[in-house]
PDB file of C-alpha atoms in Angstrom:
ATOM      1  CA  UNK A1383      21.596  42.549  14.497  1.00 71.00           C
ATOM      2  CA  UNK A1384      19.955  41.327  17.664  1.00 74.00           C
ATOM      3  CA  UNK A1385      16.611  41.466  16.221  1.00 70.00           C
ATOM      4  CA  UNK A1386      17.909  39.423  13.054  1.00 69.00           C
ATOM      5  CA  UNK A1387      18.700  36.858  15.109  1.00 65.00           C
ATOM      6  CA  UNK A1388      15.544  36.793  16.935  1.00 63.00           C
ATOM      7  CA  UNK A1389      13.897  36.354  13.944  1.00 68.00           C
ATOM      8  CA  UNK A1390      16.057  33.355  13.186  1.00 63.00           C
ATOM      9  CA  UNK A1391      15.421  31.632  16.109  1.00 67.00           C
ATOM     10  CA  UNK A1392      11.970  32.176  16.237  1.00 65.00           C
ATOM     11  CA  UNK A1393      12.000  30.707  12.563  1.00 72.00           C
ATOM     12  CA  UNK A1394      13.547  27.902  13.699  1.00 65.00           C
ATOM     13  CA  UNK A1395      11.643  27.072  16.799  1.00 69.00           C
ATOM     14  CA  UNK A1396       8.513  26.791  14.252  1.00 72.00           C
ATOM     15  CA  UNK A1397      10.295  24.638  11.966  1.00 73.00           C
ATOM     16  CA  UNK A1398      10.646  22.661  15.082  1.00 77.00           C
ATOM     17  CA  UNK A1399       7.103  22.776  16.061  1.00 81.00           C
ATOM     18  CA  UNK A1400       5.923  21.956  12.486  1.00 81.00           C
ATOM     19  CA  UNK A1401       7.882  19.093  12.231  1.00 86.00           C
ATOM     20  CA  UNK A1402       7.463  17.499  15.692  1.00 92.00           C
ATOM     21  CA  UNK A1403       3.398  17.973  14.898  1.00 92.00           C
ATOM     22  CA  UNK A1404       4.024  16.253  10.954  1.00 94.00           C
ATOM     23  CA  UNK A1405       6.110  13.351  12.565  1.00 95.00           C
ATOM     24  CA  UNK A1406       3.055  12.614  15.155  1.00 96.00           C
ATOM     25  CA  UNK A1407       0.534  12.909  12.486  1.00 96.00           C
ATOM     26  CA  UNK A1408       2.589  10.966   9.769  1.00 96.00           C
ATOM     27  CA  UNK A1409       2.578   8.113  12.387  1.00 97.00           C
ATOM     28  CA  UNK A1410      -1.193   8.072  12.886  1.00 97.00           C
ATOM     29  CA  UNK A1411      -1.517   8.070   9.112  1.00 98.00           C
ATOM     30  CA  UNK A1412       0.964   5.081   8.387  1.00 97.00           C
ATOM     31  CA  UNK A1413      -0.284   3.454  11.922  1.00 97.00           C
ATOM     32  CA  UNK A1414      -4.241   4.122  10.280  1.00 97.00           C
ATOM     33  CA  UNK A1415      -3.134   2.675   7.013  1.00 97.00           C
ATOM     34  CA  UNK A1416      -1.641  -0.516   8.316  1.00 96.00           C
ATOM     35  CA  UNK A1417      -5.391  -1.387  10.275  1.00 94.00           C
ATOM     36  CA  UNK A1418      -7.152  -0.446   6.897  1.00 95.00           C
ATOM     37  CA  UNK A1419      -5.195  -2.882   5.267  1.00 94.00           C
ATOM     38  CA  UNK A1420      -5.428  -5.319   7.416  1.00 90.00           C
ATOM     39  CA  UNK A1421      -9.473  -5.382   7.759  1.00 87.00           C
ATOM     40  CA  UNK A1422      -9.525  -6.562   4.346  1.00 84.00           C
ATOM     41  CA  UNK A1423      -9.710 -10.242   5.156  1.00 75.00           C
ATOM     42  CA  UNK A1424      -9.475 -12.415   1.867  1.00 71.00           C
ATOM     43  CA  UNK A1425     -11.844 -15.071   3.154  1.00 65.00           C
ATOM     44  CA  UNK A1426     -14.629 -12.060   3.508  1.00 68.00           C
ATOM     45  CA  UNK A1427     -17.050 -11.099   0.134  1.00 67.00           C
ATOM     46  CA  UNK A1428     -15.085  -8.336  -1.265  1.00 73.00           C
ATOM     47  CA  UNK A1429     -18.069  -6.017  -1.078  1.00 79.00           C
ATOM     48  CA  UNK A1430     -18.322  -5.794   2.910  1.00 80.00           C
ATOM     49  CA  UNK A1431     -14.240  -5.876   2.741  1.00 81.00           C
ATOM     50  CA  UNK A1432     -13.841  -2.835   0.668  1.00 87.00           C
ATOM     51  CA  UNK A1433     -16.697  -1.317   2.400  1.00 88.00           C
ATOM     52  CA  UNK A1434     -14.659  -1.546   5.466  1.00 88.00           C
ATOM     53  CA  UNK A1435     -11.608  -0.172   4.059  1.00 92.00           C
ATOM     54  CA  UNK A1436     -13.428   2.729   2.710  1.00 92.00           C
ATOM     55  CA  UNK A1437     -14.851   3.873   5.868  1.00 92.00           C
ATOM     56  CA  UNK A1438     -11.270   3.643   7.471  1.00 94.00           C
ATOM     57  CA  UNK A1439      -9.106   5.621   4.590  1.00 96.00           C
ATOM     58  CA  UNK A1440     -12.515   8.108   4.683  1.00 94.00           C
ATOM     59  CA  UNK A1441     -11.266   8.691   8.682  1.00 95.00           C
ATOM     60  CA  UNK A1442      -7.620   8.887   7.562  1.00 97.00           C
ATOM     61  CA  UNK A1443      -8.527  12.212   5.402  1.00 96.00           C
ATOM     62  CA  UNK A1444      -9.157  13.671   8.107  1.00 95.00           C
ATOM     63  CA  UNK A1445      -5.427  13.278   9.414  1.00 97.00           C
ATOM     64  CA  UNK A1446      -4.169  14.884   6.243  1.00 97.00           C
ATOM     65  CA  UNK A1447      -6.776  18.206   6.589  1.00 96.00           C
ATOM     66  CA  UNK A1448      -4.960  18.466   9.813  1.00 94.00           C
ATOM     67  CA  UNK A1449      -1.178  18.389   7.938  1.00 94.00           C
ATOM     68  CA  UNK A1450      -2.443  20.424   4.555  1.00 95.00           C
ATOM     69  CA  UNK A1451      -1.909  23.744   6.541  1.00 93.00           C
ATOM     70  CA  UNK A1452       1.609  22.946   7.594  1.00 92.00           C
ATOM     71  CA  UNK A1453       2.859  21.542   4.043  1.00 93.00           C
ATOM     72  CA  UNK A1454       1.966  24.221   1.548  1.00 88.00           C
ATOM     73  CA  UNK A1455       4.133  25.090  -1.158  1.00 87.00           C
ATOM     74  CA  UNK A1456       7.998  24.645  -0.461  1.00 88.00           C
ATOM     75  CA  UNK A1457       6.795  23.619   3.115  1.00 88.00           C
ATOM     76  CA  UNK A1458       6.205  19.811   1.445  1.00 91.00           C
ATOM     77  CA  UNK A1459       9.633  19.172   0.383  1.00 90.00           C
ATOM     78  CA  UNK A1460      11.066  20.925   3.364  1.00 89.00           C
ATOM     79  CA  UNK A1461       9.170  17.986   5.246  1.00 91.00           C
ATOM     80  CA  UNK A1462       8.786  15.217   2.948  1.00 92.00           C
ATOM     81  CA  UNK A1463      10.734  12.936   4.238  1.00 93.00           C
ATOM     82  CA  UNK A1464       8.774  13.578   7.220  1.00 94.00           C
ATOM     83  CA  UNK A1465       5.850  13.003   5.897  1.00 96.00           C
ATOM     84  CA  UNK A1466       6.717  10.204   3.013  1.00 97.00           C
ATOM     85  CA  UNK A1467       6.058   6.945   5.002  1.00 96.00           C
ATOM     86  CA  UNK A1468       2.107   8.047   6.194  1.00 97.00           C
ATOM     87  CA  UNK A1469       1.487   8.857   2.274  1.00 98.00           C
ATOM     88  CA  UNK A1470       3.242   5.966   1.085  1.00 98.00           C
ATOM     89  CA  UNK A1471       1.364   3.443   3.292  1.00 98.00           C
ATOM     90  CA  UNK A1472      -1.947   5.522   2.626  1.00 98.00           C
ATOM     91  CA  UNK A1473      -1.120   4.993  -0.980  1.00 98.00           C
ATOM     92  CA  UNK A1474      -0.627   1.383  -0.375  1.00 98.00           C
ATOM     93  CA  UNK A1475      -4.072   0.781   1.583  1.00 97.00           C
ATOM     94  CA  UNK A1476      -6.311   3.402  -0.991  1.00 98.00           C
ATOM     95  CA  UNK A1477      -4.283   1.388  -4.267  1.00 98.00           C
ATOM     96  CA  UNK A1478      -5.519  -1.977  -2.532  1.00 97.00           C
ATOM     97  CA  UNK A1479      -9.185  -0.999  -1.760  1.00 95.00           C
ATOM     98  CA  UNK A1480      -9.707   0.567  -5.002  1.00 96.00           C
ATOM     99  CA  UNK A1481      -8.202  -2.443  -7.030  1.00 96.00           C
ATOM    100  CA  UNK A1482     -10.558  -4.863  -4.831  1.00 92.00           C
ATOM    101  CA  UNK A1483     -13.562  -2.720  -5.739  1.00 92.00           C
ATOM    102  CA  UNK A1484     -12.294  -2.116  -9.659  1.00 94.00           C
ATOM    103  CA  UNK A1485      -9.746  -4.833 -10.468  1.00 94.00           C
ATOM    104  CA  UNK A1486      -7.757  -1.542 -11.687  1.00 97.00           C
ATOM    105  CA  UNK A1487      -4.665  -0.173 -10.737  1.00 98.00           C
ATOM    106  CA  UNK A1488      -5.291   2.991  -8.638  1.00 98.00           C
ATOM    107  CA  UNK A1489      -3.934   6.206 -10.765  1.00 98.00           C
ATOM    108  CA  UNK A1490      -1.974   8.722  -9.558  1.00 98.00           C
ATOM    109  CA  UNK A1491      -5.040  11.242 -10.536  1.00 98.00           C
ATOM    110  CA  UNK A1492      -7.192   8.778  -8.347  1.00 98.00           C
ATOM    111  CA  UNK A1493      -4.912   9.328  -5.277  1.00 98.00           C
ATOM    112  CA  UNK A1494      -4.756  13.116  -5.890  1.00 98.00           C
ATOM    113  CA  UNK A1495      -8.214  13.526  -5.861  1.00 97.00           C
ATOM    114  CA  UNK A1496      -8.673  11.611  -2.524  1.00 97.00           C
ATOM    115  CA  UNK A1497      -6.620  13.812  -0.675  1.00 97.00           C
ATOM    116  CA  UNK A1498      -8.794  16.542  -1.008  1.00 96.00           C
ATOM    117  CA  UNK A1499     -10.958  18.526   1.049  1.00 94.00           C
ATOM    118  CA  UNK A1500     -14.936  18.685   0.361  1.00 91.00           C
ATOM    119  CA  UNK A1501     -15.070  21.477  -1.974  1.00 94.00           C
ATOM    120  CA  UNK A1502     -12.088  19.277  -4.284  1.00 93.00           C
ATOM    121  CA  UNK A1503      -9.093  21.485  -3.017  1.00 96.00           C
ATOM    122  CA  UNK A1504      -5.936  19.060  -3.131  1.00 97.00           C
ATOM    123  CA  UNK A1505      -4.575  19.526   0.589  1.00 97.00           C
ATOM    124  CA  UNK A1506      -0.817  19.338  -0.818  1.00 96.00           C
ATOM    125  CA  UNK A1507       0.470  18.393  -4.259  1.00 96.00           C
ATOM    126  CA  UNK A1508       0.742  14.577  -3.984  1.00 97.00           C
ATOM    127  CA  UNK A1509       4.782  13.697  -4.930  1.00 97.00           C
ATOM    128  CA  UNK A1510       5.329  11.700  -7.826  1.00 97.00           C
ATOM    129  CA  UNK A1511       7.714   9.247  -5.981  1.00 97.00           C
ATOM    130  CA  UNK A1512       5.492   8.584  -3.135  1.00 98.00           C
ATOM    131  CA  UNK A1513       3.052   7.471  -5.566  1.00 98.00           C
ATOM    132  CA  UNK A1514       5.235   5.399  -7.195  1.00 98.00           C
ATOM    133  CA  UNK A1515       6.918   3.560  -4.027  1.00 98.00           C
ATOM    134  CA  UNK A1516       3.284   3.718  -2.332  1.00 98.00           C
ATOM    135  CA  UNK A1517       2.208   1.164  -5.777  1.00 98.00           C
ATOM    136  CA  UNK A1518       5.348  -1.086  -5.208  1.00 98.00           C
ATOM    137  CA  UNK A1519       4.401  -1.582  -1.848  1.00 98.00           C
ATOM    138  CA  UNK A1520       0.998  -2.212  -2.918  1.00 98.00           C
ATOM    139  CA  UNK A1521       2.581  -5.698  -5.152  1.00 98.00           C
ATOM    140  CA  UNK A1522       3.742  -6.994  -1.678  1.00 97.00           C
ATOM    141  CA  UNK A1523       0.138  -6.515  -0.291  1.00 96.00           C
ATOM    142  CA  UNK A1524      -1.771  -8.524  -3.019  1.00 97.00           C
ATOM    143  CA  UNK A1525       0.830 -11.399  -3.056  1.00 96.00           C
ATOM    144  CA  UNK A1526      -0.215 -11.957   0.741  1.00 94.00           C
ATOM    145  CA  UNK A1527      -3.846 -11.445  -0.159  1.00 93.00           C
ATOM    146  CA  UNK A1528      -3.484 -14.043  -3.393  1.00 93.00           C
ATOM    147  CA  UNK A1529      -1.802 -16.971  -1.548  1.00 90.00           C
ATOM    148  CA  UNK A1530      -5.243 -16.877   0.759  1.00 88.00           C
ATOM    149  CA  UNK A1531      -7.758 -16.273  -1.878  1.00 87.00           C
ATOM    150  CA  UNK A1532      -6.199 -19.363  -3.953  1.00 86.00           C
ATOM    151  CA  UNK A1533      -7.880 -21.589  -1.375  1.00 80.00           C
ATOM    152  CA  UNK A1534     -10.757 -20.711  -2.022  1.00 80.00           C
ATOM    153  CA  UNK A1535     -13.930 -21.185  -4.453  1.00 78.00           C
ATOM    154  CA  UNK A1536     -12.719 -19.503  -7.795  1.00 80.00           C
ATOM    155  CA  UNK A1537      -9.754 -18.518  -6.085  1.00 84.00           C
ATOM    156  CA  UNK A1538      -7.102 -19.759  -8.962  1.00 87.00           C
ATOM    157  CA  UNK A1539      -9.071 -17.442 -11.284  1.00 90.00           C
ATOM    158  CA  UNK A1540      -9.024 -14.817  -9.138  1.00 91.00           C
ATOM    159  CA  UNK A1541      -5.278 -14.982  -8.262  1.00 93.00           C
ATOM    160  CA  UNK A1542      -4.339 -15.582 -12.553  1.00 94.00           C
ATOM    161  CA  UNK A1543      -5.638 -11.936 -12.577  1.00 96.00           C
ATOM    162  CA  UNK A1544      -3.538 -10.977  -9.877  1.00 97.00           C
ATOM    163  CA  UNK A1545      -0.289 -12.199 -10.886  1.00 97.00           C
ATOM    164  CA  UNK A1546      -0.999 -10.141 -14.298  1.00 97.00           C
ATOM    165  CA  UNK A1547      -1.532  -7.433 -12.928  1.00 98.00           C
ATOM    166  CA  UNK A1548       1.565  -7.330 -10.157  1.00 98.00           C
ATOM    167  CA  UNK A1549       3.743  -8.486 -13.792  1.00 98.00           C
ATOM    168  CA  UNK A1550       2.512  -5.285 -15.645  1.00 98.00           C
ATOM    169  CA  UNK A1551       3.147  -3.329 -12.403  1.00 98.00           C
ATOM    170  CA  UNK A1552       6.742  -4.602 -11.982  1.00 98.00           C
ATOM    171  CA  UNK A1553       7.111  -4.186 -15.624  1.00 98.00           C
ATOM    172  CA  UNK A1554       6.283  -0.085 -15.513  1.00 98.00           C
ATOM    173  CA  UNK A1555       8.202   0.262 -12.876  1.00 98.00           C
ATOM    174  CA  UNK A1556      11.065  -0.723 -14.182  1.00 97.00           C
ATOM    175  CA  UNK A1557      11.095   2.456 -16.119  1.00 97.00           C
ATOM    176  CA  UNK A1558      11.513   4.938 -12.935  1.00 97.00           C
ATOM    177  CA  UNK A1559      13.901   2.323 -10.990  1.00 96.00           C
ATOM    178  CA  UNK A1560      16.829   5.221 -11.814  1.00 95.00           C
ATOM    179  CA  UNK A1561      15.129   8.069 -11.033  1.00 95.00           C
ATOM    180  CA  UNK A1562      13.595   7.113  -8.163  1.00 96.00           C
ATOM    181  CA  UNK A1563      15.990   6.508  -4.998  1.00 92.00           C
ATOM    182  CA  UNK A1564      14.416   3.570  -3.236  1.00 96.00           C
ATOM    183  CA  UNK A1565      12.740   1.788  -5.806  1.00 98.00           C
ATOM    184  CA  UNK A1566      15.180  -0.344  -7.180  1.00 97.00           C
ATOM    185  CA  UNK A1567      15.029  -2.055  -3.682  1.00 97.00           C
ATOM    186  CA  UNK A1568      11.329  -2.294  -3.891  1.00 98.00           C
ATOM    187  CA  UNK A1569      11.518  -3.991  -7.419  1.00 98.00           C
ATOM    188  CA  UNK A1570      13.563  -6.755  -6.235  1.00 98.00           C
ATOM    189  CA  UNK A1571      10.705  -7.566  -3.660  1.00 97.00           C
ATOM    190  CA  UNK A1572       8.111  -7.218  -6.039  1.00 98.00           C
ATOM    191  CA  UNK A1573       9.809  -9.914  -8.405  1.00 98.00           C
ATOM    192  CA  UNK A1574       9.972 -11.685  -5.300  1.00 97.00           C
ATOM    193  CA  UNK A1575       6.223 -11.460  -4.745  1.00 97.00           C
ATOM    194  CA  UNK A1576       5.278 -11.966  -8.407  1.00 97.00           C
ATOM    195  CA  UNK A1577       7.531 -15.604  -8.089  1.00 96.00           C
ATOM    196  CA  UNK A1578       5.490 -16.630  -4.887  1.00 95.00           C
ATOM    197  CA  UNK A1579       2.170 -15.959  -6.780  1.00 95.00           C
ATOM    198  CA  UNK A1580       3.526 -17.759  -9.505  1.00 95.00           C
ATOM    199  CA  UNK A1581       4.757 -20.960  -7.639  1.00 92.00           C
ATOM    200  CA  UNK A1582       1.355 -20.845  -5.851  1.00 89.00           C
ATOM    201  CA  UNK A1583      -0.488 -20.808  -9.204  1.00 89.00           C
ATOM    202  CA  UNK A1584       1.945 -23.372 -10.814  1.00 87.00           C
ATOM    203  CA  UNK A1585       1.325 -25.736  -7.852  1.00 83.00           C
ATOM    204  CA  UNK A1586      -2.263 -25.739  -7.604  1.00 81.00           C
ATOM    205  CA  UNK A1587      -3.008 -25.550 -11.267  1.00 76.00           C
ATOM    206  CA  UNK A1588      -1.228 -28.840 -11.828  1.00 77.00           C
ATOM    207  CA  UNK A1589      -2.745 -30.839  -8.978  1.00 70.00           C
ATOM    208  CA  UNK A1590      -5.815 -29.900 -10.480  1.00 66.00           C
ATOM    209  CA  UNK A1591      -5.365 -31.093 -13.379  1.00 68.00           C
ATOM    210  CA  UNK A1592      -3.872 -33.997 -11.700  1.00 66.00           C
ATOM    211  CA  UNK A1593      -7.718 -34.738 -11.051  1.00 61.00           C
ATOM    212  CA  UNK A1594      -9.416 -33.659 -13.627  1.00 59.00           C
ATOM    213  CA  UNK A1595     -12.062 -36.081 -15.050  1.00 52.00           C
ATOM    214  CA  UNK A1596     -12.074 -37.895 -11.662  1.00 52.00           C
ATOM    215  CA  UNK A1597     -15.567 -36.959 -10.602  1.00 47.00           C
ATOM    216  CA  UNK A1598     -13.902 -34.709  -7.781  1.00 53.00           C
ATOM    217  CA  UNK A1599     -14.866 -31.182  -7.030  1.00 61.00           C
ATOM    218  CA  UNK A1600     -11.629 -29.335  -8.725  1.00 58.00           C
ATOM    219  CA  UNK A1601     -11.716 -26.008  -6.510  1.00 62.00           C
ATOM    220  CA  UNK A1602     -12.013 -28.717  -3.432  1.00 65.00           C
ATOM    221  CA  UNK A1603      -9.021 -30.220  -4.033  1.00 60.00           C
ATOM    222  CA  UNK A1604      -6.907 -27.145  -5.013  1.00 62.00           C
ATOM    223  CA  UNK A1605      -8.240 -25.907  -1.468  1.00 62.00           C
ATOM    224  CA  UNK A1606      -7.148 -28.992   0.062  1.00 63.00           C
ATOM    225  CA  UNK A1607      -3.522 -28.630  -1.760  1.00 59.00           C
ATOM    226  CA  UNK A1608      -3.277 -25.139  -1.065  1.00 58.00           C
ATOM    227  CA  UNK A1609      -4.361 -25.582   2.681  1.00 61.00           C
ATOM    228  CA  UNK A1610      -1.729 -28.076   3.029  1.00 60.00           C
ATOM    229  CA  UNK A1611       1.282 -25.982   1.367  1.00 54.00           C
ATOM    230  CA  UNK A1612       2.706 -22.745   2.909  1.00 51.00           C
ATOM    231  CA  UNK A1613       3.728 -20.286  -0.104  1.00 48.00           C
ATOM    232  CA  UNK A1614       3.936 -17.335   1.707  1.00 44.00           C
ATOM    233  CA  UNK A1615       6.490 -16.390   5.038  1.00 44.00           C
ATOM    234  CA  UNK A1616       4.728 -14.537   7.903  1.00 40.00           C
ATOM    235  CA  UNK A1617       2.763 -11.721   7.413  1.00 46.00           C
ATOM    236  CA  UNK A1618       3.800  -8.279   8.913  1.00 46.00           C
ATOM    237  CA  UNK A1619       2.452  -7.439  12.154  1.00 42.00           C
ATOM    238  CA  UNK A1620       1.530  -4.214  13.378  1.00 42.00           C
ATOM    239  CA  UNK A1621       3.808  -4.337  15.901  1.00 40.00           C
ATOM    240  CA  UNK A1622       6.410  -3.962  13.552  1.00 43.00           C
ATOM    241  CA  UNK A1623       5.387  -0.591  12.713  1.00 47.00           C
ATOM    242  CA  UNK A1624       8.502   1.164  14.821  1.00 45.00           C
ATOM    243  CA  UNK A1625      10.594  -1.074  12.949  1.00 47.00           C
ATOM    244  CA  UNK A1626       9.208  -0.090   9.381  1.00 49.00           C
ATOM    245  CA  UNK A1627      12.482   0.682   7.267  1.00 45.00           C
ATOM    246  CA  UNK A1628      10.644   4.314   5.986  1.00 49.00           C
ATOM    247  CA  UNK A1629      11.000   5.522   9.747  1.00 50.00           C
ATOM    248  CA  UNK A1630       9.421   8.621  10.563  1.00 46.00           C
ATOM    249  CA  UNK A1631      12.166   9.799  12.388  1.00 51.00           C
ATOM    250  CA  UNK A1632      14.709   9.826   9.569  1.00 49.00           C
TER     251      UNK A1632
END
């Protein structure tokens, strides 16, 4: 009997151990993902953006080599909600460098395959509801980076693209809003986002045809109109990261 409960408790002080180790690394990866997001500056060329981001998520692998040992097999959903906010907010920064570099949404398959080691071994199998909430956050991410880019040369073009493609992602969404726990909550912000890009698109495409056949520079003047108009509130800080609602801790 005693030496059952040995083994228990030396069970349990590993389960400990494991878990104090995935909440420290979770936090580097979430803390990681947050500066790779934020190095992709909208009023940079794309190219030197996404080359920045890539170098960043490429350092971020290496975080989730050093977790793959400790969530293997049952050991991931023992500890996922452990782990869930670093590979939701990886998700969120790898979704928004890839769709920079490809205009495409990021697949789940994509994902997958970047969280492997060099020989193409998955470190854990990547769960279908991270993915999913990791792409909603993603929506929030290029509504921020659309109401800059607007300003700029091209911009409205550019942005048009964007709001299609944050309507088709609220859109698919929709159809795992009752399966999956926390995205309803997500969806509302997401039609949130997809109304700001909107209004921002709405209000710039009409000034500019406001001037249309004036001589004026078009894109000039929908910089000037966009410059003068705030469409978006503050931008999360990473400060804020202790306050994030998917808390490590939980």
């Amino acid at each position: 009997m005693i030496h059952a409960f040995e083994s228990f408790r030396d069970d349990f002080d590993a389960q400990l151990d494991r878990r104090e180790k995935l909440v420290k690394t979770s936090r580097e990866i979430t803390q990681s993902s947050k500066k790779t997001i934020f190095c992709i500056d909208p009023t940079e060329a794309r190219v030197s953006a996404v080359r920045q981001a890539r170098l960043k998520l490429r350092d971020i692998n290496t975080l989730f080599a050093k977790i793959a040992p400790d969530v293997v097999g049952e050991e991931l959903w023992r500890h996922q909600r452990t782990v869930s906010p670093g590979i939701q907010e990886y998700i969120e920064a790898f979704s928004f460098s890839h769709y920079l570099e490809f205009g495409t949404l990021a697949t789940y398959q994509d994902v997958q395959r970047s969280l492997c080691d060099n020989a193409g071994a998955p470190y854990f199998a990547l769960p279908l509801q991270d993915y999913l909430l990791g792409i909603s956050d993603l929506t929030g991410e290029l509504m921020r980076f659309a109401i800059v880019a607007i300003a700029r040369k091209g911009g409205p073009a550019q942005v048009k693209e964007i709001c299609t493609f944050v309507r088709n992602c609220h859109s698919d969404l929709e159809n795992f809003a009752r399966d999956v726990r926390e995205l309803p909550k997500k969806q509302h912000v997401t039609a949130e986002s997809l109304q700001k890009i909107e209004s921002a698109l709405y209000g710039v495409v009409v000034r500019g045809a406001e001037y249309r056949g004036t001589g004026e520079d078009v894109d000039e003047i929908i910089a000037r109109y966009a410059a003068s108009h705030s469409f978006s509130g503050p931008r999360k800080r990473f400060a804020e990261d202790e306050g994030d609602e998917r808390d490590n801790d939980e």
